[in-house]
Amino acid sequence: MSTTNDTLAKARIAVLGYGSQGRAHALNLRDSGLDVVVGLRKGGPSWEKARAEGFNVAEPAEAVKGADLVAVLTPDMVQPALYRDAIAPNIKPGAALLFAHGFNVHFGQIGPRQDVDVILVAPKGPGALVRREYEIGRGVPCIWAVHQDVSGQAEAKAKAYADGIGGGRALLIKTDFKEETETDLFGEQAVLCGGASSLVQAGFETLVEAGYQPEIAYYEVLHELKLIVDLFYEGGITRMLEFVSETAQYGDYVSGPRVIDAGVKARMKEVLKDIQDGTFAKNWIAEYQAGLPNYKQYKQADLEHPVEQVGKRLRARMPWLQAAAPQPSAEPLKKVG
Ligand code: NAD
Ligand code: MG
């Protein structure tokens, strides 16, 4: 075990939530030799799963009681009530409260007790990848931060936790809650989830409306995107340019900026401003509290988009895609951010 890891060697870690991140963190921490208890609602969807995977599972309040570090890995929108009901009344003075996303602390939805460390370890990848990389001896890069340090050990605890989930094998970068929260929200909204899926839908619609076969449009604007993104991941735009034809490169140079023009960047800045000034957070919290009426509608529209209809048929004929997908866990790679 590394020196930083020793910081948590004798610690009891409560992982609250056993979803995308929670499951990966709990399994990796345990495999790193750390003492983990999983905190879940009895009868909730993940209770049996965590039990079946060998964990000591308790109600959140019980799990928090004995813990030296509490990792809050439930959905962001349930964290304020969870903090109020299960964590604040039970967390030990001097223990650490850890988040994987700074949303609630940064936007003031959780005001942590003054006598606990408050830290952040955010893997830059979905939970299934955090687990898969760990299992093959690697890790997903993590960014970490300290919001409050009462023990004098907050930084060491954050690094030890990041090591425990495998991030130390990859790369650790120091940040703060504001930077993590704002950049994470921007990335998923403008580029990763929102930007990429809207780009794919618009490209698909353009081809289909021009009379081309939807099946061919699907391959052109969605399926092949993976190839390109893999090259970005391995070696940036440089590597992508090495692998595509001169014709594709010329088209990239003249047409890319026509599609993603200064207007797009100006609107990205508006998206960022809404994140920075709290407008997005305010709207999202209100939407959640109203029972997600718009969210459900938007989601349904995405699921019913013609690119999904044709995609479903084509993917059923490419069963190897599922076999090749990273699924060491039972969880599909369903989420970013
Ligand atoms: P998730 O939706 O996949 O899982 C949530 C888990 O919490 C489930 O096990 C659920 O049963 C449990 N849960 C729900 N309500 C609960 C309650 N009241 N008490 C106890 N348990 C409850 O969540 P996720 O996507 O892993 O997100 C967890 C945190 O990690 C969030 O802060 C998120 O922003 C952050 N994060 C997620 C990703 C990602 O890839 N999904 C990446 C980085 C950071
Ligand atoms: Mg996110």
mmCIF file of C-alpha atoms and ligand atoms in Angstrom:
data_model
loop_
_atom_site.group_PDB
_atom_site.id
_atom_site.type_symbol
_atom_site.label_atom_id
_atom_site.label_comp_id
_atom_site.label_asym_id
_atom_site.label_seq_id
_atom_site.Cartn_x
_atom_site.Cartn_y
_atom_site.Cartn_z
ATOM 1 C CA MET A 1 0.000 0.000 0.000
ATOM 2 C CA SER A 2 1.294 3.459 -0.817
ATOM 3 C CA THR A 3 1.997 6.078 1.841
ATOM 4 C CA THR A 4 -1.033 8.140 0.963
ATOM 5 C CA ASN A 5 -3.204 5.065 1.176
ATOM 6 C CA ASP A 6 -2.082 4.567 4.768
ATOM 7 C CA THR A 7 -4.114 7.637 5.716
ATOM 8 C CA LEU A 8 -7.245 5.542 5.361
ATOM 9 C CA ALA A 9 -5.705 2.211 6.332
ATOM 10 C CA LYS A 10 -7.551 2.101 9.635
ATOM 11 C CA ALA A 11 -10.529 4.121 8.508
ATOM 12 C CA ARG A 12 -14.069 2.896 8.052
ATOM 13 C CA ILE A 13 -15.520 4.233 4.821
ATOM 14 C CA ALA A 14 -19.278 4.544 4.346
ATOM 15 C CA VAL A 15 -20.278 4.633 0.690
ATOM 16 C CA LEU A 16 -23.808 6.023 0.393
ATOM 17 C CA GLY A 17 -25.396 4.904 -2.870
ATOM 18 C CA TYR A 18 -24.568 1.873 -5.000
ATOM 19 C CA GLY A 19 -25.211 3.149 -8.506
ATOM 20 C CA SER A 20 -22.794 4.138 -11.246
ATOM 21 C CA GLN A 21 -20.127 5.666 -8.993
ATOM 22 C CA GLY A 22 -21.053 4.102 -5.647
ATOM 23 C CA ARG A 23 -20.686 0.523 -6.777
ATOM 24 C CA ALA A 24 -17.372 1.163 -8.538
ATOM 25 C CA HIS A 25 -15.937 3.070 -5.570
ATOM 26 C CA ALA A 26 -17.082 0.496 -3.031
ATOM 27 C CA LEU A 27 -15.616 -2.431 -4.994
ATOM 28 C CA ASN A 28 -12.334 -0.663 -5.755
ATOM 29 C CA LEU A 29 -11.846 0.574 -2.193
ATOM 30 C CA ARG A 30 -12.493 -2.918 -0.866
ATOM 31 C CA ASP A 31 -10.045 -4.436 -3.348
ATOM 32 C CA SER A 32 -7.511 -1.823 -2.197
ATOM 33 C CA GLY A 33 -7.783 -3.337 1.267
ATOM 34 C CA LEU A 34 -9.951 -0.638 2.830
ATOM 35 C CA ASP A 35 -12.878 -1.151 5.177
ATOM 36 C CA VAL A 36 -16.157 -0.334 3.393
ATOM 37 C CA VAL A 37 -19.768 -0.299 4.521
ATOM 38 C CA VAL A 38 -22.482 0.547 1.985
ATOM 39 C CA GLY A 39 -25.332 2.821 3.084
ATOM 40 C CA LEU A 40 -28.684 2.332 1.322
ATOM 41 C CA ARG A 41 -32.394 2.513 1.936
ATOM 42 C CA LYS A 42 -33.688 -0.873 3.014
ATOM 43 C CA GLY A 43 -35.764 -2.297 0.183
ATOM 44 C CA GLY A 44 -34.266 0.215 -2.263
ATOM 45 C CA PRO A 45 -33.188 -0.991 -5.699
ATOM 46 C CA SER A 46 -29.511 -1.579 -4.867
ATOM 47 C CA TRP A 47 -29.779 -3.082 -1.378
ATOM 48 C CA GLU A 48 -29.829 -6.720 -2.495
ATOM 49 C CA LYS A 49 -27.204 -6.137 -5.136
ATOM 50 C CA ALA A 50 -24.688 -4.695 -2.677
ATOM 51 C CA ARG A 51 -25.431 -7.549 -0.268
ATOM 52 C CA ALA A 52 -24.989 -10.126 -3.009
ATOM 53 C CA GLU A 53 -21.637 -8.582 -3.856
ATOM 54 C CA GLY A 54 -20.468 -9.223 -0.329
ATOM 55 C CA PHE A 55 -20.885 -5.862 1.339
ATOM 56 C CA ASN A 56 -21.973 -5.041 4.794
ATOM 57 C CA VAL A 57 -25.060 -2.940 3.972
ATOM 58 C CA ALA A 58 -26.849 -0.656 6.422
ATOM 59 C CA GLU A 59 -29.377 2.165 6.400
ATOM 60 C CA PRO A 60 -27.574 5.441 5.606
ATOM 61 C CA ALA A 61 -27.809 6.785 9.178
ATOM 62 C CA GLU A 62 -26.343 3.551 10.589
ATOM 63 C CA ALA A 63 -23.567 3.444 8.000
ATOM 64 C CA VAL A 64 -22.602 7.043 8.781
ATOM 65 C CA LYS A 65 -22.410 6.504 12.549
ATOM 66 C CA GLY A 66 -19.222 4.501 12.689
ATOM 67 C CA ALA A 67 -17.557 6.022 9.648
ATOM 68 C CA ASP A 68 -14.347 8.030 9.405
ATOM 69 C CA LEU A 69 -15.140 8.965 5.822
ATOM 70 C CA VAL A 70 -18.603 9.274 4.283
ATOM 71 C CA ALA A 71 -18.728 9.201 0.477
ATOM 72 C CA VAL A 72 -21.965 10.751 -0.770
ATOM 73 C CA LEU A 73 -22.698 8.906 -4.013
ATOM 74 C CA THR A 74 -26.448 9.141 -4.334
ATOM 75 C CA PRO A 75 -28.036 11.257 -7.087
ATOM 76 C CA ASP A 76 -27.226 14.940 -6.586
ATOM 77 C CA MET A 77 -30.857 15.898 -6.073
ATOM 78 C CA VAL A 78 -31.394 13.552 -3.120
ATOM 79 C CA GLN A 79 -28.212 14.576 -1.317
ATOM 80 C CA PRO A 80 -29.573 17.604 0.589
ATOM 81 C CA ALA A 81 -32.294 15.558 2.319
ATOM 82 C CA LEU A 82 -29.888 12.680 2.876
ATOM 83 C CA TYR A 83 -27.399 15.074 4.438
ATOM 84 C CA ARG A 84 -30.047 16.631 6.675
ATOM 85 C CA ASP A 85 -31.640 13.363 7.817
ATOM 86 C CA ALA A 86 -28.875 10.779 7.875
ATOM 87 C CA ILE A 87 -25.488 12.479 7.746
ATOM 88 C CA ALA A 88 -25.588 15.708 9.765
ATOM 89 C CA PRO A 89 -27.043 14.053 12.908
ATOM 90 C CA ASN A 90 -24.614 11.123 12.778
ATOM 91 C CA ILE A 91 -21.260 11.952 11.256
ATOM 92 C CA LYS A 92 -18.367 11.880 13.763
ATOM 93 C CA PRO A 93 -16.500 15.113 14.462
ATOM 94 C CA GLY A 94 -13.250 15.070 12.502
ATOM 95 C CA ALA A 95 -14.593 12.598 9.944
ATOM 96 C CA ALA A 96 -14.529 13.424 6.251
ATOM 97 C CA LEU A 97 -17.512 14.127 4.047
ATOM 98 C CA LEU A 98 -16.637 13.282 0.454
ATOM 99 C CA PHE A 99 -18.447 14.160 -2.764
ATOM 100 C CA ALA A 100 -17.855 13.062 -6.362
ATOM 101 C CA HIS A 101 -19.423 16.267 -7.679
ATOM 102 C CA GLY A 102 -19.390 19.657 -5.975
ATOM 103 C CA PHE A 103 -22.927 20.693 -6.952
ATOM 104 C CA ASN A 104 -24.654 20.777 -3.566
ATOM 105 C CA VAL A 105 -21.824 22.336 -1.601
ATOM 106 C CA HIS A 106 -20.993 24.874 -4.288
ATOM 107 C CA PHE A 107 -24.599 25.925 -4.846
ATOM 108 C CA GLY A 108 -25.334 26.060 -1.120
ATOM 109 C CA GLN A 109 -27.777 23.140 -0.974
ATOM 110 C CA ILE A 110 -25.647 21.482 1.688
ATOM 111 C CA GLY A 111 -23.927 23.552 4.360
ATOM 112 C CA PRO A 112 -21.654 20.963 5.949
ATOM 113 C CA ARG A 113 -21.083 20.929 9.679
ATOM 114 C CA GLN A 114 -18.068 22.978 10.748
ATOM 115 C CA ASP A 115 -16.387 20.063 12.531
ATOM 116 C CA VAL A 116 -15.873 17.719 9.562
ATOM 117 C CA ASP A 117 -13.499 17.695 6.610
ATOM 118 C CA VAL A 118 -15.225 18.327 3.291
ATOM 119 C CA ILE A 119 -13.455 16.913 0.253
ATOM 120 C CA LEU A 120 -14.081 16.037 -3.356
ATOM 121 C CA VAL A 121 -12.795 13.220 -5.536
ATOM 122 C CA ALA A 122 -14.331 13.256 -8.998
ATOM 123 C CA PRO A 123 -13.306 10.542 -11.433
ATOM 124 C CA LYS A 124 -13.287 11.828 -14.995
ATOM 125 C CA GLY A 125 -15.255 8.889 -16.290
ATOM 126 C CA PRO A 126 -18.414 6.890 -15.664
ATOM 127 C CA GLY A 127 -18.553 4.364 -12.850
ATOM 128 C CA ALA A 128 -18.346 1.257 -15.023
ATOM 129 C CA LEU A 129 -15.059 2.544 -16.416
ATOM 130 C CA VAL A 130 -13.766 3.369 -12.924
ATOM 131 C CA ARG A 131 -14.316 -0.288 -12.084
ATOM 132 C CA ARG A 132 -13.082 -1.776 -15.351
ATOM 133 C CA GLU A 133 -9.861 0.232 -15.396
ATOM 134 C CA TYR A 134 -9.173 -0.735 -11.799
ATOM 135 C CA GLU A 135 -9.723 -4.425 -12.553
ATOM 136 C CA ILE A 136 -7.145 -4.367 -15.331
ATOM 137 C CA GLY A 137 -4.617 -2.617 -13.127
ATOM 138 C CA ARG A 138 -5.137 0.915 -14.335
ATOM 139 C CA GLY A 139 -7.292 3.810 -13.184
ATOM 140 C CA VAL A 140 -9.440 6.706 -14.316
ATOM 141 C CA PRO A 141 -7.928 10.181 -13.791
ATOM 142 C CA CYS A 142 -9.465 11.988 -10.834
ATOM 143 C CA ILE A 143 -9.684 15.599 -9.818
ATOM 144 C CA TRP A 144 -9.696 16.333 -6.085
ATOM 145 C CA ALA A 145 -10.349 19.288 -3.811
ATOM 146 C CA VAL A 146 -10.583 20.363 -0.203
ATOM 147 C CA HIS A 147 -13.456 22.612 0.842
ATOM 148 C CA GLN A 148 -12.961 22.377 4.593
ATOM 149 C CA ASP A 149 -10.051 20.964 6.586
ATOM 150 C CA VAL A 150 -10.550 20.476 10.299
ATOM 151 C CA SER A 151 -8.347 17.439 10.846
ATOM 152 C CA GLY A 152 -5.288 18.779 9.047
ATOM 153 C CA GLN A 153 -5.579 15.574 7.011
ATOM 154 C CA ALA A 154 -8.177 16.578 4.456
ATOM 155 C CA GLU A 155 -5.789 16.631 1.503
ATOM 156 C CA ALA A 156 -4.203 13.318 2.499
ATOM 157 C CA LYS A 157 -7.642 11.765 2.843
ATOM 158 C CA ALA A 158 -8.741 12.960 -0.586
ATOM 159 C CA LYS A 159 -5.577 11.598 -2.199
ATOM 160 C CA ALA A 160 -5.818 8.320 -0.320
ATOM 161 C CA TYR A 161 -9.425 7.883 -1.436
ATOM 162 C CA ALA A 162 -8.461 8.716 -5.035
ATOM 163 C CA ASP A 163 -5.694 6.104 -4.751
ATOM 164 C CA GLY A 164 -8.144 3.619 -3.319
ATOM 165 C CA ILE A 165 -10.449 3.865 -6.306
ATOM 166 C CA GLY A 166 -7.520 3.601 -8.721
ATOM 167 C CA GLY A 167 -7.194 7.258 -9.702
ATOM 168 C CA GLY A 168 -3.640 7.412 -8.370
ATOM 169 C CA ARG A 169 -2.579 4.883 -11.005
ATOM 170 C CA ALA A 170 -3.704 7.347 -13.646
ATOM 171 C CA LEU A 171 -3.507 11.009 -12.792
ATOM 172 C CA LEU A 172 -4.650 13.259 -9.961
ATOM 173 C CA ILE A 173 -5.257 16.969 -10.480
ATOM 174 C CA LYS A 174 -6.033 19.457 -7.758
ATOM 175 C CA THR A 175 -9.118 21.632 -8.220
ATOM 176 C CA ASP A 176 -11.688 23.391 -6.038
ATOM 177 C CA PHE A 177 -15.426 22.815 -5.663
ATOM 178 C CA LYS A 178 -16.326 25.785 -7.861
ATOM 179 C CA GLU A 179 -14.091 24.749 -10.748
ATOM 180 C CA GLU A 180 -15.125 21.095 -10.621
ATOM 181 C CA THR A 181 -18.822 21.924 -10.461
ATOM 182 C CA GLU A 182 -18.835 24.513 -13.230
ATOM 183 C CA THR A 183 -16.555 22.664 -15.652
ATOM 184 C CA ASP A 184 -18.321 19.340 -15.093
ATOM 185 C CA LEU A 185 -21.740 20.847 -15.783
ATOM 186 C CA PHE A 186 -20.450 22.733 -18.803
ATOM 187 C CA GLY A 187 -18.740 19.675 -20.263
ATOM 188 C CA GLU A 188 -21.779 17.444 -20.008
ATOM 189 C CA GLN A 189 -24.165 20.126 -21.268
ATOM 190 C CA ALA A 190 -22.269 21.752 -24.114
ATOM 191 C CA VAL A 191 -20.064 18.961 -25.414
ATOM 192 C CA LEU A 192 -20.338 15.451 -24.000
ATOM 193 C CA CYS A 193 -24.024 14.740 -23.558
ATOM 194 C CA GLY A 194 -25.965 17.726 -24.859
ATOM 195 C CA GLY A 195 -23.648 18.925 -27.596
ATOM 196 C CA ALA A 196 -22.742 15.504 -28.973
ATOM 197 C CA SER A 197 -26.271 14.079 -29.033
ATOM 198 C CA SER A 198 -27.738 17.218 -30.607
ATOM 199 C CA LEU A 199 -24.981 17.195 -33.236
ATOM 200 C CA VAL A 200 -25.746 13.575 -34.067
ATOM 201 C CA GLN A 201 -29.507 14.191 -34.248
ATOM 202 C CA ALA A 202 -29.104 17.253 -36.487
ATOM 203 C CA GLY A 203 -26.731 15.406 -38.814
ATOM 204 C CA PHE A 204 -29.060 12.412 -38.991
ATOM 205 C CA GLU A 205 -32.102 14.579 -39.708
ATOM 206 C CA THR A 206 -30.244 16.491 -42.411
ATOM 207 C CA LEU A 207 -29.370 13.322 -44.311
ATOM 208 C CA VAL A 208 -32.750 11.660 -43.885
ATOM 209 C CA GLU A 209 -34.671 14.808 -44.873
ATOM 210 C CA ALA A 210 -32.541 14.928 -48.012
ATOM 211 C CA GLY A 211 -33.819 11.463 -48.910
ATOM 212 C CA TYR A 212 -30.919 9.232 -47.882
ATOM 213 C CA GLN A 213 -31.522 5.874 -46.174
ATOM 214 C CA PRO A 214 -31.806 6.215 -42.377
ATOM 215 C CA GLU A 215 -29.625 3.113 -41.943
ATOM 216 C CA ILE A 216 -26.783 4.728 -43.822
ATOM 217 C CA ALA A 217 -27.294 8.018 -42.021
ATOM 218 C CA TYR A 218 -27.055 6.140 -38.710
ATOM 219 C CA TYR A 219 -23.674 4.677 -39.590
ATOM 220 C CA GLU A 220 -22.368 7.998 -40.864
ATOM 221 C CA VAL A 221 -23.268 10.221 -37.956
ATOM 222 C CA LEU A 222 -23.525 7.952 -34.916
ATOM 223 C CA HIS A 223 -21.825 4.581 -35.284
ATOM 224 C CA GLU A 224 -18.632 5.939 -36.812
ATOM 225 C CA LEU A 225 -18.366 8.647 -34.199
ATOM 226 C CA LYS A 226 -16.882 6.061 -31.845
ATOM 227 C CA LEU A 227 -13.913 5.547 -34.117
ATOM 228 C CA ILE A 228 -13.206 9.247 -34.149
ATOM 229 C CA VAL A 229 -13.659 9.678 -30.418
ATOM 230 C CA ASP A 230 -11.324 6.752 -29.729
ATOM 231 C CA LEU A 231 -8.640 8.532 -31.766
ATOM 232 C CA PHE A 232 -9.261 11.787 -29.849
ATOM 233 C CA TYR A 233 -8.915 9.837 -26.609
ATOM 234 C CA GLU A 234 -5.663 8.176 -27.645
ATOM 235 C CA GLY A 235 -3.904 11.084 -29.290
ATOM 236 C CA GLY A 236 -6.098 14.114 -29.679
ATOM 237 C CA ILE A 237 -7.091 15.817 -32.896
ATOM 238 C CA THR A 238 -3.548 15.170 -34.188
ATOM 239 C CA ARG A 239 -4.099 11.426 -34.168
ATOM 240 C CA MET A 240 -7.541 11.692 -35.726
ATOM 241 C CA LEU A 241 -6.065 13.692 -38.599
ATOM 242 C CA GLU A 242 -3.404 11.005 -39.115
ATOM 243 C CA PHE A 243 -6.054 8.376 -39.642
ATOM 244 C CA VAL A 244 -8.558 10.050 -41.930
ATOM 245 C CA SER A 245 -8.128 10.692 -45.643
ATOM 246 C CA GLU A 246 -6.906 13.964 -47.106
ATOM 247 C CA THR A 247 -10.398 14.462 -48.478
ATOM 248 C CA ALA A 248 -11.888 14.065 -44.997
ATOM 249 C CA GLN A 249 -9.314 16.471 -43.603
ATOM 250 C CA TYR A 250 -10.051 19.134 -46.215
ATOM 251 C CA GLY A 251 -13.779 18.771 -45.553
ATOM 252 C CA ASP A 252 -13.120 19.039 -41.829
ATOM 253 C CA TYR A 253 -11.188 22.301 -42.276
ATOM 254 C CA VAL A 254 -13.727 24.013 -44.524
ATOM 255 C CA SER A 255 -17.013 22.670 -43.140
ATOM 256 C CA GLY A 256 -16.355 22.148 -39.415
ATOM 257 C CA PRO A 257 -16.238 25.898 -38.716
ATOM 258 C CA ARG A 258 -19.355 26.441 -40.884
ATOM 259 C CA VAL A 259 -21.347 24.113 -38.641
ATOM 260 C CA ILE A 260 -19.776 24.940 -35.278
ATOM 261 C CA ASP A 261 -19.405 28.650 -35.886
ATOM 262 C CA ALA A 262 -18.950 31.721 -33.702
ATOM 263 C CA GLY A 263 -22.684 31.634 -32.920
ATOM 264 C CA VAL A 264 -22.288 28.215 -31.322
ATOM 265 C CA LYS A 265 -19.412 29.465 -29.201
ATOM 266 C CA ALA A 266 -21.401 32.529 -28.179
ATOM 267 C CA ARG A 267 -24.226 30.259 -27.039
ATOM 268 C CA MET A 268 -21.758 28.026 -25.212
ATOM 269 C CA LYS A 269 -20.751 31.135 -23.282
ATOM 270 C CA GLU A 270 -24.405 31.721 -22.409
ATOM 271 C CA VAL A 271 -24.678 28.140 -21.168
ATOM 272 C CA LEU A 272 -21.556 28.674 -19.064
ATOM 273 C CA LYS A 273 -22.913 31.926 -17.672
ATOM 274 C CA ASP A 274 -26.140 30.210 -16.593
ATOM 275 C CA ILE A 275 -24.042 27.606 -14.814
ATOM 276 C CA GLN A 276 -21.804 30.178 -13.144
ATOM 277 C CA ASP A 277 -24.547 32.478 -11.911
ATOM 278 C CA GLY A 278 -26.647 29.613 -10.540
ATOM 279 C CA THR A 279 -29.500 29.876 -13.074
ATOM 280 C CA PHE A 280 -29.032 26.290 -14.230
ATOM 281 C CA ALA A 281 -28.860 24.981 -10.657
ATOM 282 C CA LYS A 282 -31.981 26.919 -9.661
ATOM 283 C CA ASN A 283 -33.920 25.601 -12.669
ATOM 284 C CA TRP A 284 -32.770 22.027 -12.157
ATOM 285 C CA ILE A 285 -33.675 22.021 -8.474
ATOM 286 C CA ALA A 286 -37.123 23.479 -9.258
ATOM 287 C CA GLU A 287 -37.624 20.895 -12.016
ATOM 288 C CA TYR A 288 -36.702 18.079 -9.646
ATOM 289 C CA GLN A 289 -38.991 19.390 -6.912
ATOM 290 C CA ALA A 290 -41.879 19.680 -9.384
ATOM 291 C CA GLY A 291 -41.584 15.966 -10.167
ATOM 292 C CA LEU A 292 -39.477 16.260 -13.355
ATOM 293 C CA PRO A 293 -42.288 17.165 -15.796
ATOM 294 C CA ASN A 294 -40.023 18.649 -18.488
ATOM 295 C CA TYR A 295 -37.198 16.202 -17.860
ATOM 296 C CA LYS A 296 -39.524 13.279 -18.569
ATOM 297 C CA GLN A 297 -40.771 14.899 -21.739
ATOM 298 C CA TYR A 298 -37.277 15.716 -23.026
ATOM 299 C CA LYS A 299 -36.115 12.209 -22.259
ATOM 300 C CA GLN A 300 -39.050 10.654 -24.081
ATOM 301 C CA ALA A 301 -38.345 12.801 -27.135
ATOM 302 C CA ASP A 302 -34.720 11.614 -27.172
ATOM 303 C CA LEU A 303 -35.765 7.985 -26.814
ATOM 304 C CA GLU A 304 -38.276 8.318 -29.634
ATOM 305 C CA HIS A 305 -36.009 10.193 -32.025
ATOM 306 C CA PRO A 306 -35.784 8.405 -35.408
ATOM 307 C CA VAL A 307 -32.039 7.879 -34.926
ATOM 308 C CA GLU A 308 -32.934 5.725 -31.927
ATOM 309 C CA GLN A 309 -35.599 3.814 -33.818
ATOM 310 C CA VAL A 310 -33.278 2.852 -36.633
ATOM 311 C CA GLY A 311 -30.391 2.424 -34.208
ATOM 312 C CA LYS A 312 -32.279 -0.123 -32.165
ATOM 313 C CA ARG A 313 -32.915 -2.244 -35.263
ATOM 314 C CA LEU A 314 -29.335 -2.018 -36.473
ATOM 315 C CA ARG A 315 -27.746 -2.700 -33.104
ATOM 316 C CA ALA A 316 -29.874 -5.828 -32.751
ATOM 317 C CA ARG A 317 -28.064 -7.085 -35.851
ATOM 318 C CA MET A 318 -24.643 -6.266 -34.384
ATOM 319 C CA PRO A 319 -24.612 -8.359 -31.201
ATOM 320 C CA TRP A 320 -20.813 -8.103 -30.987
ATOM 321 C CA LEU A 321 -21.225 -4.450 -29.977
ATOM 322 C CA GLN A 322 -22.642 -5.555 -26.651
ATOM 323 C CA ALA A 323 -19.949 -8.169 -26.175
ATOM 324 C CA ALA A 324 -17.242 -5.570 -26.819
ATOM 325 C CA ALA A 325 -18.766 -2.976 -24.507
ATOM 326 C CA PRO A 326 -17.037 -2.540 -21.165
ATOM 327 C CA GLN A 327 -19.335 -4.407 -18.813
ATOM 328 C CA PRO A 328 -17.290 -5.995 -16.080
ATOM 329 C CA SER A 329 -20.045 -4.826 -13.791
ATOM 330 C CA ALA A 330 -23.653 -5.619 -14.388
ATOM 331 C CA GLU A 331 -24.142 -1.909 -15.016
ATOM 332 C CA PRO A 332 -24.133 -0.620 -18.550
ATOM 333 C CA LEU A 333 -21.921 2.384 -19.259
ATOM 334 C CA LYS A 334 -24.952 4.576 -18.942
ATOM 335 C CA LYS A 335 -23.657 7.801 -17.583
ATOM 336 C CA VAL A 336 -21.139 10.523 -17.838
ATOM 337 C CA GLY A 337 -20.960 13.185 -15.180
HETATM 338 P P1 NAD B 1 -26.774 6.728 -9.622
HETATM 339 O O1 NAD B 1 -28.092 7.313 -9.970
HETATM 340 O O2 NAD B 1 -26.115 5.820 -10.617
HETATM 341 O O3 NAD B 1 -26.860 5.915 -8.259
HETATM 342 C C1 NAD B 1 -27.461 6.421 -7.133
HETATM 343 C C2 NAD B 1 -27.480 5.393 -5.988
HETATM 344 O O4 NAD B 1 -28.032 6.028 -4.826
HETATM 345 C C3 NAD B 1 -28.346 4.179 -6.258
HETATM 346 O O5 NAD B 1 -27.721 3.070 -5.660
HETATM 347 C C4 NAD B 1 -29.633 4.514 -5.509
HETATM 348 O O6 NAD B 1 -30.331 3.360 -5.116
HETATM 349 C C5 NAD B 1 -29.077 5.244 -4.313
HETATM 350 N N1 NAD B 1 -30.009 6.159 -3.653
HETATM 351 C C6 NAD B 1 -30.950 6.946 -4.209
HETATM 352 N N2 NAD B 1 -31.598 7.648 -3.265
HETATM 353 C C7 NAD B 1 -31.034 7.296 -2.069
HETATM 354 C C8 NAD B 1 -31.261 7.671 -0.724
HETATM 355 N N3 NAD B 1 -32.191 8.566 -0.398
HETATM 356 N N4 NAD B 1 -30.487 7.102 0.250
HETATM 357 C C9 NAD B 1 -29.542 6.194 -0.059
HETATM 358 N N5 NAD B 1 -29.278 5.808 -1.326
HETATM 359 C C10 NAD B 1 -30.016 6.348 -2.309
HETATM 360 O O7 NAD B 1 -25.815 7.965 -9.256
HETATM 361 P P2 NAD B 1 -24.389 8.325 -9.897
HETATM 362 O O8 NAD B 1 -24.559 8.678 -11.333
HETATM 363 O O9 NAD B 1 -23.381 7.304 -9.486
HETATM 364 O O10 NAD B 1 -24.073 9.712 -9.148
HETATM 365 C C11 NAD B 1 -23.588 9.737 -7.812
HETATM 366 C C12 NAD B 1 -22.731 10.973 -7.631
HETATM 367 O O11 NAD B 1 -21.553 10.862 -8.441
HETATM 368 C C13 NAD B 1 -23.391 12.284 -8.066
HETATM 369 O O12 NAD B 1 -22.931 13.290 -7.193
HETATM 370 C C14 NAD B 1 -22.827 12.513 -9.457
HETATM 371 O O13 NAD B 1 -22.837 13.872 -9.868
HETATM 372 C C15 NAD B 1 -21.420 12.007 -9.261
HETATM 373 N N6 NAD B 1 -20.714 11.604 -10.483
HETATM 374 C C16 NAD B 1 -21.285 10.709 -11.328
HETATM 375 C C17 NAD B 1 -20.598 10.280 -12.429
HETATM 376 C C18 NAD B 1 -21.187 9.218 -13.319
HETATM 377 O O14 NAD B 1 -20.481 8.729 -14.170
HETATM 378 N N7 NAD B 1 -22.421 8.817 -13.173
HETATM 379 C C19 NAD B 1 -19.303 10.769 -12.711
HETATM 380 C C20 NAD B 1 -18.719 11.648 -11.804
HETATM 381 C C21 NAD B 1 -19.433 12.060 -10.689
HETATM 382 MG MG MG B 2 -21.578 15.643 -13.983
#
